[in-house]
PDB file of C-alpha atoms and ligand atoms in Angstrom:
ATOM      1  CA  MET A   8      88.078 109.339 111.406  1.00  0.00           C
ATOM      2  CA  ASN A   9      91.028 107.054 110.624  1.00  0.00           C
ATOM      3  CA  THR A  10      94.527 108.320 111.366  1.00  0.00           C
ATOM      4  CA  LEU A  11      97.955 107.168 110.322  1.00  0.00           C
ATOM      5  CA  SER A  12     100.683 108.537 112.504  1.00  0.00           C
ATOM      6  CA  ILE A  13     104.304 108.268 111.416  1.00  0.00           C
ATOM      7  CA  ASP A  14     106.700 108.843 114.263  1.00  0.00           C
ATOM      8  CA  ARG A  15     110.449 109.488 113.770  1.00  0.00           C
ATOM      9  CA  LEU A  16     110.732 106.856 111.080  1.00  0.00           C
ATOM     10  CA  SER A  17     114.191 105.966 109.771  1.00  0.00           C
ATOM     11  CA  LEU A  18     115.351 103.377 107.288  1.00  0.00           C
ATOM     12  CA  VAL A  19     118.964 102.473 106.583  1.00  0.00           C
ATOM     13  CA  TYR A  20     119.474  99.857 103.845  1.00  0.00           C
ATOM     14  CA  PRO A  21     122.042  97.104 104.482  1.00  0.00           C
ATOM     15  CA  LYS A  22     124.805  98.813 102.485  1.00  0.00           C
ATOM     16  CA  GLY A  23     124.370 101.995 104.504  1.00  0.00           C
ATOM     17  CA  THR A  24     122.021 104.197 102.387  1.00  0.00           C
ATOM     18  CA  ARG A  25     119.924 106.277 104.764  1.00  0.00           C
ATOM     19  CA  ALA A  26     116.701 106.255 102.727  1.00  0.00           C
ATOM     20  CA  LEU A  27     114.582 107.811 105.506  1.00  0.00           C
ATOM     21  CA  ASP A  28     115.859 110.042 108.260  1.00  0.00           C
ATOM     22  CA  CYS A  29     113.564 110.673 111.211  1.00  0.00           C
ATOM     23  CA  ILE A  30     110.308 111.358 109.335  1.00  0.00           C
ATOM     24  CA  SER A  31     107.217 112.299 111.347  1.00  0.00           C
ATOM     25  CA  LEU A  32     103.806 112.850 109.705  1.00  0.00           C
ATOM     26  CA  HIS A  33     100.149 112.781 110.621  1.00  0.00           C
ATOM     27  CA  ILE A  34      97.717 111.574 107.937  1.00  0.00           C
ATOM     28  CA  GLU A  35      93.898 111.608 108.000  1.00  0.00           C
ATOM     29  CA  ASN A  36      91.077 110.916 105.514  1.00  0.00           C
ATOM     30  CA  GLY A  37      91.442 112.583 102.135  1.00  0.00           C
ATOM     31  CA  MET A  38      94.327 112.604  99.699  1.00  0.00           C
ATOM     32  CA  PHE A  39      97.830 113.035 101.076  1.00  0.00           C
ATOM     33  CA  GLY A  40     100.645 113.862  98.653  1.00  0.00           C
ATOM     34  CA  LEU A  41     104.184 112.696  99.184  1.00  0.00           C
ATOM     35  CA  LEU A  42     106.261 114.874  96.904  1.00  0.00           C
ATOM     36  CA  GLY A  43     109.967 114.533  96.216  1.00  0.00           C
ATOM     37  CA  PRO A  44     112.562 114.044  93.481  1.00  0.00           C
ATOM     38  CA  ASN A  45     113.888 110.623  92.445  1.00  0.00           C
ATOM     39  CA  GLY A  46     115.793 108.982  95.262  1.00  0.00           C
ATOM     40  CA  ALA A  47     114.049 111.084  97.953  1.00  0.00           C
ATOM     41  CA  GLY A  48     112.784 108.002  99.788  1.00  0.00           C
ATOM     42  CA  LYS A  49     109.136 107.951  98.652  1.00  0.00           C
ATOM     43  CA  SER A  50     109.007 104.275  97.666  1.00  0.00           C
ATOM     44  CA  SER A  51     110.908 103.304 100.809  1.00  0.00           C
ATOM     45  CA  LEU A  52     108.334 105.083 102.962  1.00  0.00           C
ATOM     46  CA  MET A  53     105.434 103.516 101.064  1.00  0.00           C
ATOM     47  CA  LYS A  54     106.889 100.037 101.375  1.00  0.00           C
ATOM     48  CA  ILE A  55     107.121 100.514 105.144  1.00  0.00           C
ATOM     49  CA  LEU A  56     103.508 101.733 105.275  1.00  0.00           C
ATOM     50  CA  ALA A  57     102.491  98.684 103.229  1.00  0.00           C
ATOM     51  CA  THR A  58     104.454  96.545 105.773  1.00  0.00           C
ATOM     52  CA  LEU A  59     106.676  95.138 103.018  1.00  0.00           C
ATOM     53  CA  GLN A  60     109.755  96.709 104.588  1.00  0.00           C
ATOM     54  CA  GLN A  61     110.709  97.059 108.250  1.00  0.00           C
ATOM     55  CA  PRO A  62     111.941 100.443 109.487  1.00  0.00           C
ATOM     56  CA  THR A  63     115.334 100.700 111.181  1.00  0.00           C
ATOM     57  CA  ASP A  64     113.897 103.061 113.760  1.00  0.00           C
ATOM     58  CA  GLY A  65     110.646 104.802 114.686  1.00  0.00           C
ATOM     59  CA  ARG A  66     107.110 103.534 114.377  1.00  0.00           C
ATOM     60  CA  VAL A  67     103.861 103.878 112.460  1.00  0.00           C
ATOM     61  CA  LEU A  68     100.524 103.800 114.252  1.00  0.00           C
ATOM     62  CA  TYR A  69      97.233 103.193 112.461  1.00  0.00           C
ATOM     63  CA  ASN A  70      94.359 104.204 114.746  1.00  0.00           C
ATOM     64  CA  GLY A  71      96.776 103.612 117.609  1.00  0.00           C
ATOM     65  CA  THR A  72      97.975 100.139 116.498  1.00  0.00           C
ATOM     66  CA  ASN A  73     101.652  99.636 115.657  1.00  0.00           C
ATOM     67  CA  ILE A  74     101.672  98.409 112.046  1.00  0.00           C
ATOM     68  CA  VAL A  75     105.010  96.629 112.355  1.00  0.00           C
ATOM     69  CA  ARG A  76     103.827  94.535 115.298  1.00  0.00           C
ATOM     70  CA  ASP A  77     100.430  93.844 113.730  1.00  0.00           C
ATOM     71  CA  SER A  78     101.343  93.615 110.044  1.00  0.00           C
ATOM     72  CA  ALA A  79      98.766  90.888 109.330  1.00  0.00           C
ATOM     73  CA  GLY A  80      96.000  93.107 110.722  1.00  0.00           C
ATOM     74  CA  ILE A  81      97.076  96.202 108.783  1.00  0.00           C
ATOM     75  CA  LYS A  82      97.509  94.296 105.501  1.00  0.00           C
ATOM     76  CA  LYS A  83      93.767  93.622 105.488  1.00  0.00           C
ATOM     77  CA  LYS A  84      93.022  97.321 105.814  1.00  0.00           C
ATOM     78  CA  LEU A  85      95.409  98.437 103.143  1.00  0.00           C
ATOM     79  CA  GLY A  86      95.590  98.439  99.369  1.00  0.00           C
ATOM     80  CA  PHE A  87      98.885  99.081  97.612  1.00  0.00           C
ATOM     81  CA  LEU A  88      99.737  99.975  94.036  1.00  0.00           C
ATOM     82  CA  PRO A  89     103.537  99.707  93.897  1.00  0.00           C
ATOM     83  CA  GLN A  90     105.687 101.793  91.561  1.00  0.00           C
ATOM     84  CA  ASP A  91     106.907  98.746  89.622  1.00  0.00           C
ATOM     85  CA  PHE A  92     103.707  96.768  89.192  1.00  0.00           C
ATOM     86  CA  GLY A  93     104.581  95.719  85.676  1.00  0.00           C
ATOM     87  CA  VAL A  94     104.455  92.085  84.694  1.00  0.00           C
ATOM     88  CA  TYR A  95     101.053  90.542  84.129  1.00  0.00           C
ATOM     89  CA  PRO A  96     100.355  86.943  83.164  1.00  0.00           C
ATOM     90  CA  ARG A  97      98.261  86.026  80.100  1.00  0.00           C
ATOM     91  CA  VAL A  98      95.005  86.187  81.961  1.00  0.00           C
ATOM     92  CA  SER A  99      91.874  88.285  81.679  1.00  0.00           C
ATOM     93  CA  ALA A 100      91.202  91.261  83.961  1.00  0.00           C
ATOM     94  CA  TYR A 101      88.255  89.499  85.562  1.00  0.00           C
ATOM     95  CA  ASN A 102      90.126  86.254  86.210  1.00  0.00           C
ATOM     96  CA  LEU A 103      93.171  88.030  87.594  1.00  0.00           C
ATOM     97  CA  LEU A 104      91.003  90.017  90.016  1.00  0.00           C
ATOM     98  CA  GLN A 105      89.288  86.770  90.978  1.00  0.00           C
ATOM     99  CA  HIS A 106      92.646  85.184  91.762  1.00  0.00           C
ATOM    100  CA  LEU A 107      93.916  88.220  93.696  1.00  0.00           C
ATOM    101  CA  ALA A 108      90.661  88.496  95.654  1.00  0.00           C
ATOM    102  CA  ILE A 109      91.072  84.924  96.877  1.00  0.00           C
ATOM    103  CA  LEU A 110      94.657  85.704  97.947  1.00  0.00           C
ATOM    104  CA  LYS A 111      93.341  88.738  99.804  1.00  0.00           C
ATOM    105  CA  GLY A 112      90.911  86.542 101.705  1.00  0.00           C
ATOM    106  CA  VAL A 113      87.637  87.506 100.011  1.00  0.00           C
ATOM    107  CA  CYS A 114      86.324  83.969 100.471  1.00  0.00           C
ATOM    108  CA  ASP A 115      82.597  84.291  99.791  1.00  0.00           C
ATOM    109  CA  ALA A 116      81.972  83.774  96.047  1.00  0.00           C
ATOM    110  CA  GLN A 117      78.956  86.100  95.893  1.00  0.00           C
ATOM    111  CA  GLU A 118      80.786  88.862  97.716  1.00  0.00           C
ATOM    112  CA  ARG A 119      83.858  88.364  95.490  1.00  0.00           C
ATOM    113  CA  LYS A 120      81.760  88.733  92.355  1.00  0.00           C
ATOM    114  CA  ARG A 121      80.052  91.828  93.756  1.00  0.00           C
ATOM    115  CA  GLN A 122      83.371  93.449  94.604  1.00  0.00           C
ATOM    116  CA  ILE A 123      85.045  92.613  91.287  1.00  0.00           C
ATOM    117  CA  CYS A 124      82.116  93.898  89.203  1.00  0.00           C
ATOM    118  CA  GLY A 125      81.863  97.038  91.344  1.00  0.00           C
ATOM    119  CA  LEU A 126      85.571  97.739  91.027  1.00  0.00           C
ATOM    120  CA  LEU A 127      85.689  97.134  87.273  1.00  0.00           C
ATOM    121  CA  GLU A 128      82.850  99.636  86.983  1.00  0.00           C
ATOM    122  CA  LYS A 129      84.603 102.131  89.266  1.00  0.00           C
ATOM    123  CA  VAL A 130      87.854 102.058  87.267  1.00  0.00           C
ATOM    124  CA  ASN A 131      85.948 102.072  83.990  1.00  0.00           C
ATOM    125  CA  LEU A 132      87.166  98.689  82.726  1.00  0.00           C
ATOM    126  CA  THR A 133      83.896  96.732  82.647  1.00  0.00           C
ATOM    127  CA  SER A 134      83.903  96.450  78.868  1.00  0.00           C
ATOM    128  CA  PHE A 135      87.479  95.099  78.968  1.00  0.00           C
ATOM    129  CA  LYS A 136      86.937  92.532  81.713  1.00  0.00           C
ATOM    130  CA  ASN A 137      87.527  89.567  79.385  1.00  0.00           C
ATOM    131  CA  LYS A 138      90.651  91.022  77.789  1.00  0.00           C
ATOM    132  CA  ASP A 139      94.140  89.990  78.892  1.00  0.00           C
ATOM    133  CA  VAL A 140      95.671  92.568  81.208  1.00  0.00           C
ATOM    134  CA  TYR A 141      99.035  92.444  79.451  1.00  0.00           C
ATOM    135  CA  THR A 142      97.430  93.953  76.329  1.00  0.00           C
ATOM    136  CA  PHE A 143      96.169  97.026  78.265  1.00  0.00           C
ATOM    137  CA  SER A 144      97.539 100.544  77.692  1.00  0.00           C
ATOM    138  CA  GLY A 145      99.547 102.218  80.477  1.00  0.00           C
ATOM    139  CA  GLY A 146      96.518 104.057  81.822  1.00  0.00           C
ATOM    140  CA  MET A 147      94.334 100.940  81.760  1.00  0.00           C
ATOM    141  CA  LYS A 148      97.029  98.959  83.601  1.00  0.00           C
ATOM    142  CA  GLN A 149      97.202 101.604  86.314  1.00  0.00           C
ATOM    143  CA  ARG A 150      93.412 101.668  86.655  1.00  0.00           C
ATOM    144  CA  PHE A 151      93.476  97.888  86.881  1.00  0.00           C
ATOM    145  CA  GLY A 152      96.173  98.331  89.560  1.00  0.00           C
ATOM    146  CA  VAL A 153      93.769 100.483  91.571  1.00  0.00           C
ATOM    147  CA  ALA A 154      91.024  97.876  91.226  1.00  0.00           C
ATOM    148  CA  GLN A 155      93.318  95.121  92.588  1.00  0.00           C
ATOM    149  CA  ALA A 156      94.428  97.426  95.418  1.00  0.00           C
ATOM    150  CA  LEU A 157      90.802  98.035  96.425  1.00  0.00           C
ATOM    151  CA  LEU A 158      89.895  94.328  96.665  1.00  0.00           C
ATOM    152  CA  GLY A 159      88.910  93.426 100.199  1.00  0.00           C
ATOM    153  CA  ARG A 160      87.564  96.953 100.847  1.00  0.00           C
ATOM    154  CA  PRO A 161      90.656  98.512 102.448  1.00  0.00           C
ATOM    155  CA  GLU A 162      90.591 101.728 104.516  1.00  0.00           C
ATOM    156  CA  ILE A 163      93.875 103.075 103.148  1.00  0.00           C
ATOM    157  CA  LEU A 164      95.023 103.183  99.530  1.00  0.00           C
ATOM    158  CA  ILE A 165      98.728 103.710  98.840  1.00  0.00           C
ATOM    159  CA  VAL A 166      99.743 104.560  95.271  1.00  0.00           C
ATOM    160  CA  ASP A 167     103.395 105.011  94.369  1.00  0.00           C
ATOM    161  CA  GLU A 168     104.085 107.283  91.351  1.00  0.00           C
ATOM    162  CA  PRO A 169     101.021 105.985  89.502  1.00  0.00           C
ATOM    163  CA  THR A 170     100.991 108.520  86.666  1.00  0.00           C
ATOM    164  CA  ALA A 171     104.630 108.156  85.566  1.00  0.00           C
ATOM    165  CA  GLY A 172     104.573 107.180  81.903  1.00  0.00           C
ATOM    166  CA  LEU A 173     100.897 107.991  81.287  1.00  0.00           C
ATOM    167  CA  ASP A 174      99.912 110.364  78.499  1.00  0.00           C
ATOM    168  CA  PRO A 175      98.077 113.558  79.565  1.00  0.00           C
ATOM    169  CA  GLU A 176      94.599 112.201  78.913  1.00  0.00           C
ATOM    170  CA  GLU A 177      95.256 108.943  80.770  1.00  0.00           C
ATOM    171  CA  ARG A 178      96.814 110.931  83.582  1.00  0.00           C
ATOM    172  CA  ASN A 179      93.738 113.148  83.932  1.00  0.00           C
ATOM    173  CA  ARG A 180      91.436 110.160  83.918  1.00  0.00           C
ATOM    174  CA  PHE A 181      93.570 108.373  86.500  1.00  0.00           C
ATOM    175  CA  ASN A 182      93.707 111.449  88.741  1.00  0.00           C
ATOM    176  CA  ALA A 183      89.931 111.857  88.554  1.00  0.00           C
ATOM    177  CA  LEU A 184      89.590 108.253  89.735  1.00  0.00           C
ATOM    178  CA  LEU A 185      91.909 108.866  92.708  1.00  0.00           C
ATOM    179  CA  SER A 186      90.077 112.036  93.616  1.00  0.00           C
ATOM    180  CA  ASP A 187      86.801 110.142  93.596  1.00  0.00           C
ATOM    181  CA  ILE A 188      88.206 107.371  95.816  1.00  0.00           C
ATOM    182  CA  SER A 189      89.726 109.810  98.317  1.00  0.00           C
ATOM    183  CA  GLU A 190      86.261 110.997  99.325  1.00  0.00           C
ATOM    184  CA  GLU A 191      85.810 107.712 101.149  1.00  0.00           C
ATOM    185  CA  MET A 192      89.237 106.794 102.494  1.00  0.00           C
ATOM    186  CA  ILE A 193      92.856 107.770 103.161  1.00  0.00           C
ATOM    187  CA  VAL A 194      94.736 107.906  99.875  1.00  0.00           C
ATOM    188  CA  ILE A 195      98.500 108.387  99.974  1.00  0.00           C
ATOM    189  CA  LEU A 196      99.922 109.398  96.621  1.00  0.00           C
ATOM    190  CA  SER A 197     103.630 109.645  95.958  1.00  0.00           C
ATOM    191  CA  THR A 198     104.822 111.637  92.991  1.00  0.00           C
ATOM    192  CA  HIS A 199     107.509 113.927  91.677  1.00  0.00           C
ATOM    193  CA  LEU A 200     104.838 115.889  89.776  1.00  0.00           C
ATOM    194  CA  VAL A 201     103.959 119.090  91.619  1.00  0.00           C
ATOM    195  CA  GLU A 202     100.912 119.617  89.436  1.00  0.00           C
ATOM    196  CA  ASP A 203      99.327 116.311  90.503  1.00  0.00           C
ATOM    197  CA  VAL A 204      99.692 117.284  94.159  1.00  0.00           C
ATOM    198  CA  ARG A 205      98.281 120.757  93.480  1.00  0.00           C
ATOM    199  CA  ASN A 206      95.257 119.333  91.698  1.00  0.00           C
ATOM    200  CA  LEU A 207      94.478 116.511  94.082  1.00  0.00           C
ATOM    201  CA  CYS A 208      95.901 116.726  97.574  1.00  0.00           C
ATOM    202  CA  SER A 209      94.572 118.495 100.642  1.00  0.00           C
ATOM    203  CA  GLN A 210      97.858 117.864 102.495  1.00  0.00           C
ATOM    204  CA  VAL A 211     101.399 117.460 101.248  1.00  0.00           C
ATOM    205  CA  ALA A 212     104.761 116.416 102.639  1.00  0.00           C
ATOM    206  CA  ILE A 213     107.887 117.313 100.690  1.00  0.00           C
ATOM    207  CA  ILE A 214     110.812 114.957 101.177  1.00  0.00           C
ATOM    208  CA  ASP A 215     114.349 114.977  99.832  1.00  0.00           C
ATOM    209  CA  LYS A 216     117.314 112.741 100.673  1.00  0.00           C
ATOM    210  CA  GLY A 217     115.195 110.930 103.232  1.00  0.00           C
ATOM    211  CA  ARG A 218     114.278 114.081 105.117  1.00  0.00           C
ATOM    212  CA  LEU A 219     111.020 115.915 105.556  1.00  0.00           C
ATOM    213  CA  ILE A 220     111.669 119.441 104.278  1.00  0.00           C
ATOM    214  CA  GLY A 221     108.165 120.880 104.235  1.00  0.00           C
ATOM    215  CA  SER A 222     104.580 119.906 104.957  1.00  0.00           C
ATOM    216  CA  GLY A 223     101.109 121.387 105.203  1.00  0.00           C
ATOM    217  CA  LYS A 224      98.113 122.427 103.133  1.00  0.00           C
ATOM    218  CA  PRO A 225      99.238 123.396  99.612  1.00  0.00           C
ATOM    219  CA  SER A 226      97.129 126.585  99.651  1.00  0.00           C
ATOM    220  CA  GLU A 227      98.675 127.747 102.950  1.00  0.00           C
ATOM    221  CA  MET A 228     102.195 126.914 101.842  1.00  0.00           C
ATOM    222  CA  ILE A 229     101.611 128.972  98.691  1.00  0.00           C
ATOM    223  CA  SER A 230     100.159 131.909 100.674  1.00  0.00           C
ATOM    224  CA  ALA A 231     103.263 131.959 102.866  1.00  0.00           C
ATOM    225  CA  LEU A 232     105.338 132.855  99.776  1.00  0.00           C
ATOM    226  CA  LYS A 233     103.087 135.776  98.791  1.00  0.00           C
ATOM    227  CA  GLY A 234     105.130 138.883  97.940  1.00  0.00           C
ATOM    228  CA  LYS A 235     108.381 136.907  98.099  1.00  0.00           C
ATOM    229  CA  VAL A 236     108.768 135.448  94.606  1.00  0.00           C
ATOM    230  CA  TRP A 237     110.512 137.431  91.859  1.00  0.00           C
ATOM    231  CA  THR A 238     111.297 136.795  88.245  1.00  0.00           C
ATOM    232  CA  LYS A 239     113.492 138.235  85.503  1.00  0.00           C
ATOM    233  CA  LYS A 240     114.266 137.526  81.875  1.00  0.00           C
ATOM    234  CA  ILE A 241     118.043 137.223  81.613  1.00  0.00           C
ATOM    235  CA  ASP A 242     120.777 136.564  79.097  1.00  0.00           C
ATOM    236  CA  LYS A 243     121.609 132.866  79.510  1.00  0.00           C
ATOM    237  CA  LYS A 244     125.336 133.679  79.630  1.00  0.00           C
ATOM    238  CA  LEU A 245     124.715 135.417  82.965  1.00  0.00           C
ATOM    239  CA  LEU A 246     122.954 132.470  84.604  1.00  0.00           C
ATOM    240  CA  SER A 247     125.878 131.299  86.731  1.00  0.00           C
ATOM    241  CA  GLU A 248     126.463 134.858  87.927  1.00  0.00           C
ATOM    242  CA  TYR A 249     122.813 135.148  89.015  1.00  0.00           C
ATOM    243  CA  GLU A 250     122.958 131.730  90.645  1.00  0.00           C
ATOM    244  CA  HIS A 251     125.988 132.888  92.576  1.00  0.00           C
ATOM    245  CA  ASN A 252     124.260 136.064  93.788  1.00  0.00           C
ATOM    246  CA  TYR A 253     120.671 134.922  94.399  1.00  0.00           C
ATOM    247  CA  PRO A 254     118.806 131.802  95.525  1.00  0.00           C
ATOM    248  CA  VAL A 255     117.534 130.824  92.070  1.00  0.00           C
ATOM    249  CA  ILE A 256     114.611 128.423  92.524  1.00  0.00           C
ATOM    250  CA  SER A 257     113.820 127.846  88.892  1.00  0.00           C
ATOM    251  CA  CYS A 258     115.027 128.572  85.374  1.00  0.00           C
ATOM    252  CA  ARG A 259     112.615 128.268  82.526  1.00  0.00           C
ATOM    253  CA  TYR A 260     112.688 128.985  78.819  1.00  0.00           C
ATOM    254  CA  ILE A 261     109.635 130.863  77.588  1.00  0.00           C
ATOM    255  CA  GLU A 262     109.717 131.366  73.819  1.00  0.00           C
ATOM    256  CA  ARG A 263     113.463 130.740  73.856  1.00  0.00           C
ATOM    257  CA  ALA A 264     114.185 133.433  76.480  1.00  0.00           C
ATOM    258  CA  LEU A 265     115.517 132.367  79.871  1.00  0.00           C
ATOM    259  CA  HIS A 266     113.433 133.420  82.864  1.00  0.00           C
ATOM    260  CA  ILE A 267     114.769 132.868  86.364  1.00  0.00           C
ATOM    261  CA  THR A 268     112.836 132.925  89.607  1.00  0.00           C
ATOM    262  CA  THR A 269     114.175 133.780  93.026  1.00  0.00           C
ATOM    263  CA  PHE A 270     112.696 134.523  96.434  1.00  0.00           C
ATOM    264  CA  GLY A 271     113.332 137.014  99.204  1.00  0.00           C
ATOM    265  CA  ASN A 272     111.543 139.726 101.151  1.00  0.00           C
ATOM    266  CA  ARG A 273     112.564 142.404  98.614  1.00  0.00           C
ATOM    267  CA  PRO A 274     112.903 142.248  94.838  1.00  0.00           C
ATOM    268  CA  PRO A 275     116.467 142.163  93.564  1.00  0.00           C
ATOM    269  CA  GLU A 276     117.389 144.859  90.998  1.00  0.00           C
ATOM    270  CA  GLY A 277     115.349 144.472  87.795  1.00  0.00           C
ATOM    271  CA  PHE A 278     113.134 141.604  89.007  1.00  0.00           C
ATOM    272  CA  SER A 279     109.331 141.757  88.987  1.00  0.00           C
ATOM    273  CA  PRO A 280     106.858 140.049  91.333  1.00  0.00           C
ATOM    274  CA  VAL A 281     105.123 136.771  90.390  1.00  0.00           C
ATOM    275  CA  LYS A 282     102.204 134.999  91.966  1.00  0.00           C
ATOM    276  CA  PRO A 283     103.577 132.101  94.012  1.00  0.00           C
ATOM    277  CA  THR A 284     102.700 128.533  93.022  1.00  0.00           C
ATOM    278  CA  LEU A 285     103.222 125.140  94.637  1.00  0.00           C
ATOM    279  CA  GLU A 286     106.148 124.677  92.278  1.00  0.00           C
ATOM    280  CA  HIS A 287     107.842 127.677  93.890  1.00  0.00           C
ATOM    281  CA  VAL A 288     107.146 126.194  97.332  1.00  0.00           C
ATOM    282  CA  TYR A 289     108.662 122.891  96.208  1.00  0.00           C
ATOM    283  CA  PHE A 290     111.784 124.287  94.566  1.00  0.00           C
ATOM    284  CA  ARG A 291     112.358 126.625  97.465  1.00  0.00           C
ATOM    285  CA  ALA A 292     112.120 123.737  99.939  1.00  0.00           C
ATOM    286  CA  LEU A 293     114.643 121.764  97.868  1.00  0.00           C
ATOM    287  CA  LYS A 294     116.950 124.773  97.716  1.00  0.00           C
ATOM    288  CA  GLU A 295     116.708 125.763 101.360  1.00  0.00           C
ATOM    289  CA  PRO A 296     115.396 122.772 103.286  1.00  0.00           C
ATOM    290  CA  HIS A 297     113.691 123.677 106.516  1.00  0.00           C
ATOM    291  CA  THR A 298     114.160 120.270 107.991  1.00  0.00           C
ATOM    292  CA  LEU A 299     111.153 119.418 110.099  1.00  0.00           C
TER     293      LEU A 299
HETATM  294  N1  ADP B 322     116.474  97.884  98.133  1.00  0.00           N
HETATM  295  C1  ADP B 322     117.362  98.885  98.284  1.00  0.00           C
HETATM  296  N2  ADP B 322     118.629  98.643  98.719  1.00  0.00           N
HETATM  297  C2  ADP B 322     119.498  99.662  98.877  1.00  0.00           C
HETATM  298  N3  ADP B 322     119.229 100.959  98.615  1.00  0.00           N
HETATM  299  C3  ADP B 322     117.995 101.259  98.182  1.00  0.00           C
HETATM  300  C4  ADP B 322     116.996 100.243  97.980  1.00  0.00           C
HETATM  301  N4  ADP B 322     115.864 100.836  97.518  1.00  0.00           N
HETATM  302  C5  ADP B 322     116.144 102.157  97.450  1.00  0.00           C
HETATM  303  N5  ADP B 322     117.418 102.420  97.829  1.00  0.00           N
HETATM  304  C6  ADP B 322     118.064 103.741  97.927  1.00  0.00           C
HETATM  305  O1  ADP B 322     117.318 104.511  98.881  1.00  0.00           O
HETATM  306  C7  ADP B 322     117.146 105.848  98.443  1.00  0.00           C
HETATM  307  C8  ADP B 322     115.664 106.169  98.337  1.00  0.00           C
HETATM  308  O2  ADP B 322     115.093 105.402  97.285  1.00  0.00           O
HETATM  309  P1  ADP B 322     113.538 105.333  96.979  1.00  0.00           P
HETATM  310  O3  ADP B 322     112.815 105.096  98.262  1.00  0.00           O
HETATM  311  O4  ADP B 322     113.325 104.385  95.879  1.00  0.00           O
HETATM  312  O5  ADP B 322     113.255 106.843  96.499  1.00  0.00           O
HETATM  313  P2  ADP B 322     112.103 107.427  95.532  1.00  0.00           P
HETATM  314  O6  ADP B 322     110.986 106.453  95.506  1.00  0.00           O
HETATM  315  O7  ADP B 322     111.730 108.744  96.157  1.00  0.00           O
HETATM  316  O8  ADP B 322     112.732 107.626  94.182  1.00  0.00           O
HETATM  317  C9  ADP B 322     117.909 105.976  97.124  1.00  0.00           C
HETATM  318  O9  ADP B 322     119.185 106.472  97.407  1.00  0.00           O
HETATM  319  C10 ADP B 322     117.956 104.542  96.634  1.00  0.00           C
HETATM  320  O10 ADP B 322     119.081 104.351  95.814  1.00  0.00           O
HETATM  321 MG1   MG B 323     110.003 105.559  93.981  1.00  0.00          MG
END
């Protein structure tokens, strides 16, 4: 069993932004979700894990080895699909993988061919292998991104907001691919989409403003809110009054009527119970961070 252990990790950017503030996490095989709104620090954390950024404080151990001290060693074991992996040259999928495989140190030509063909098959791009990558759709580009990340047979795959901008069908197909891959290795997925975490991840960490504000198994985090989530259809003019009186964790229009959700051990006047979801867990954590 491979383990990635993040220990009191902090990152302060040169102009003083504290992007990560004393984050500790323990990650094992399977899919790990890193959930947080924009600016939470997800990409900063992933760049440190990919050894592209040095932390200000704290350390990360992979199977006991400090990844900052041995960044060359960890790079070989790691595949990374960055958030802004956008610009592709005018070159075919096969040739680009060939080029990237050489950069990754897959020196043996037979082995390189075997890996590239296997990966194109895995990400369902075999029939497009001679097409230029820049002509691919968003979903195809992201699947190509996974193929390049898996060159060199890494043990950890890090994917940063991979489904942003994909249409629902592409997103489903991409998520199925990740789910398949996570049976064999550690996959760390960052996203602001609660639904992706719910569908895919066996463990989740919720971060906001650089801090860890919740973590655990999604199903257990949801169970902990059982009998504590309440909803009511209200007149939208009264929203600020409700927000003043109750911890409102979400507001949603259903057929043009405003429904608000709150939590607490007892239902407030006129509210009815709702089955908790991971979205409730997430919005509650953002509202009342239990800094860990
Ligand atoms: N290279 C950088 N230099 C300075 N500040 C940065 C840099 N990258 C990110 N930040 C800041 O760090 C915080 C976390 O950003 P980021 O890690 O990109 O969050 P996320 O990926 O969750 O949206 C934000 O306040 C962002 O503006
Ligand atoms: Mg990001």
